[in-house]
GROMACS .gro file of C-alpha atoms in nm:
model
  148
    1MET     CA    1   7.575  11.304  17.401
    2ILE     CA    2   7.832  11.678  17.468
    3LYS     CA    3   7.935  11.868  17.171
    4LEU     CA    4   8.262  11.930  17.279
    5ALA     CA    5   8.393  12.147  16.939
    6GLN     CA    6   8.211  12.270  16.594
    7GLU     CA    7   8.343  12.424  16.263
    8LYS     CA    8   8.245  12.487  15.908
    9GLN     CA    9   8.511  12.539  15.586
   10GLN     CA   10   8.423  12.559  15.227
   11ILE     CA   11   8.689  12.438  15.026
   12ASP     CA   12   8.751  12.488  14.679
   13GLN     CA   13   8.765  12.145  14.573
   14PRO     CA   14   8.534  11.852  14.454
   15ILE     CA   15   8.322  11.729  14.742
   16THR     CA   16   8.472  11.349  14.635
   17GLN     CA   17   8.803  11.463  14.692
   18VAL     CA   18   8.791  11.628  15.026
   19PHE     CA   19   8.555  11.327  15.098
   20SER     CA   20   8.865  11.100  14.978
   21TYR     CA   21   9.173  11.240  15.169
   22VAL     CA   22   8.897  11.305  15.481
   23THR     CA   23   8.785  10.977  15.527
   24ASN     CA   24   9.163  10.829  15.476
   25MET     CA   25   9.243  10.856  15.934
   26GLU     CA   26   9.636  10.816  15.831
   27ASN     CA   27   9.534  11.156  15.638
   28TYR     CA   28   9.387  11.286  16.002
   29ARG     CA   29   9.795  11.387  16.136
   30ASN     CA   30   9.815  11.680  15.812
   31TRP     CA   31   9.590  11.775  15.905
   32PHE     CA   32   9.457  11.791  16.263
   33PRO     CA   33   9.715  11.976  16.587
   34GLY     CA   34   9.822  11.744  16.842
   35ILE     CA   35   9.807  11.406  16.663
   36ASP     CA   36  10.199  11.249  16.651
   37SER     CA   37  10.092  10.968  16.418
   38ILE     CA   38   9.798  10.766  16.329
   39LYS     CA   39   9.789  10.439  16.185
   40ALA     CA   40   9.564  10.182  16.030
   41ILE     CA   41   9.553   9.774  16.239
   42ASN     CA   42   9.363   9.618  16.015
   43ASN     CA   43   9.293   9.571  15.657
   44LEU     CA   44   8.971   9.720  15.569
   45GLU     CA   45   8.949  10.006  15.336
   46HIS     CA   46   8.988  10.391  15.453
   47GLY     CA   47   8.674  10.474  15.543
   48GLN     CA   48   8.465  10.141  15.566
   49VAL     CA   49   8.235  10.114  15.886
   50GLY     CA   50   8.434   9.865  16.130
   51LYS     CA   51   8.761  10.038  15.976
   52GLN     CA   52   8.998  10.075  16.309
   53TYR     CA   53   9.337  10.302  16.343
   54VAL     CA   54   9.572  10.353  16.652
   55GLU     CA   55   9.631  10.737  16.748
   56THR     CA   56   9.881  10.862  16.971
   57LEU     CA   57   9.790  11.230  17.048
   58SER     CA   58   9.919  11.517  17.240
   59LEU     CA   59   9.726  11.613  17.549
   60PRO     CA   60   9.888  11.895  17.762
   61GLN     CA   61   9.921  11.571  18.043
   62GLY     CA   62  10.133  11.371  17.786
   63THR     CA   63  10.086  11.139  17.524
   64VAL     CA   64   9.788  10.897  17.496
   65ASP     CA   65   9.705  10.615  17.245
   66LEU     CA   66   9.352  10.533  17.172
   67ILE     CA   67   9.140  10.341  16.898
   68ILE     CA   68   8.951  10.510  16.630
   69GLU     CA   69   8.686  10.293  16.470
   70VAL     CA   70   8.462  10.406  16.182
   71LYS     CA   71   8.139  10.385  16.330
   72GLU     CA   72   7.906  10.569  15.981
   73MET     CA   73   8.039  10.627  15.667
   74GLU     CA   74   7.794  10.750  15.330
   75GLN     CA   75   7.968  10.867  15.026
   76ASN     CA   76   8.028  11.225  15.017
   77ARG     CA   77   7.767  11.303  15.291
   78LEU     CA   78   7.919  11.166  15.630
   79PHE     CA   79   8.185  11.020  15.811
   80MET     CA   80   8.206  10.935  16.166
   81THR     CA   81   8.429  10.807  16.407
   82GLN     CA   82   8.436  10.667  16.784
   83GLY     CA   83   8.719  10.603  16.995
   84ASP     CA   84   8.820  10.441  17.288
   85LEU     CA   85   9.013  10.711  17.509
   86GLU     CA   86   8.865  10.667  17.884
   87PRO     CA   87   8.696  10.919  18.032
   88LEU     CA   88   8.621  11.106  17.728
   89LEU     CA   89   8.448  10.821  17.480
   90PRO     CA   90   8.555  11.103  17.136
   91GLN     CA   91   8.306  11.090  16.828
   92MET     CA   92   8.438  11.284  16.571
   93THR     CA   93   8.170  11.374  16.329
   94ILE     CA   94   8.234  11.521  15.932
   95ASN     CA   95   7.894  11.683  15.740
   96PHE     CA   96   7.986  11.710  15.435
   97SER     CA   97   7.751  11.902  15.118
   98GLU     CA   98   7.860  12.000  14.782
   99THR     CA   99   7.791  12.357  14.704
  100SER     CA  100   7.879  12.372  14.353
  101GLU     CA  101   8.103  12.086  14.104
  102SER     CA  102   8.434  12.199  14.236
  103SER     CA  103   8.358  12.323  14.599
  104CYS     CA  104   8.231  12.178  14.928
  105ILE     CA  105   8.162  12.305  15.303
  106ILE     CA  106   8.257  12.042  15.565
  107GLU     CA  107   8.109  12.083  15.883
  108LEU     CA  108   8.313  11.957  16.158
  109THR     CA  109   8.205  11.841  16.529
  110TYR     CA  110   8.327  11.639  16.820
  111PHE     CA  111   8.216  11.501  17.129
  112SER     CA  112   8.172  11.327  17.407
  113ARG     CA  113   7.974  11.025  17.407
  114ASN     CA  114   8.031  10.986  17.815
  115LEU     CA  115   7.653  10.987  17.925
  116GLU     CA  116   7.809  11.001  18.336
  117LEU     CA  117   7.998  11.353  18.210
  118ARG     CA  118   7.833  11.646  18.255
  119ALA     CA  119   7.878  12.015  18.048
  120ASP     CA  120   8.018  12.181  18.348
  121ASP     CA  121   8.268  11.930  18.429
  122GLU     CA  122   8.610  12.084  18.469
  123LEU     CA  123   8.769  11.764  18.260
  124ILE     CA  124   8.495  11.876  17.965
  125ILE     CA  125   8.516  12.242  17.968
  126GLY     CA  126   8.923  12.246  17.969
  127LEU     CA  127   8.892  11.924  17.694
  128ALA     CA  128   8.624  12.184  17.478
  129ASN     CA  129   8.767  12.463  17.521
  130ASP     CA  130   9.092  12.305  17.406
  131LEU     CA  131   8.927  12.120  17.116
  132SER     CA  132   8.811  12.475  16.974
  133ILE     CA  133   9.125  12.612  16.899
  134ARG     CA  134   9.260  12.289  16.746
  135ALA     CA  135   8.920  12.198  16.532
  136ASN     CA  136   8.929  12.564  16.363
  137GLU     CA  137   9.301  12.501  16.288
  138ALA     CA  138   9.239  12.155  16.179
  139VAL     CA  139   8.954  12.313  15.925
  140LYS     CA  140   9.214  12.539  15.782
  141GLU     CA  141   9.467  12.363  15.721
  142LEU     CA  142   9.240  12.088  15.583
  143LYS     CA  143   9.128  12.362  15.291
  144ARG     CA  144   9.472  12.461  15.299
  145ILE     CA  145   9.569  12.124  15.171
  146MET     CA  146   9.333  12.059  15.011
  147GLU     CA  147   9.360  12.375  14.774
  148CYS     CA  148   9.679  12.366  14.719
   0.00000   0.00000   0.00000
């Protein structure tokens, strides 16, 4: 896998509250820039492995729809999704760690799962630059939303 972007942020709210908000991917468009819409497409609970969403994402080339699926979840520790957007095959991993009863740290990381791509491919370099900017804005916005 190729790491595309990584950001950490301390949020002054209980880890259970932050985890619950983040693992409802319908909230993703509220805090991650460039998401036009995201809607659940199956009846599983938010955060549950197998939960799927259709996401409409704004890219420099225009909008694109992709399917996002929850692949791993460990309560208040880990949330991982994977998307079907070719050729990138994105993966989002969020690690959560409690710093106190009223504070936690999230670490947001994006990867490409496409083993045929290389870190020095123009596509990867461009996406990594764009995603790094968006991820930085996203963790700041998530902090703002959660601490209001």
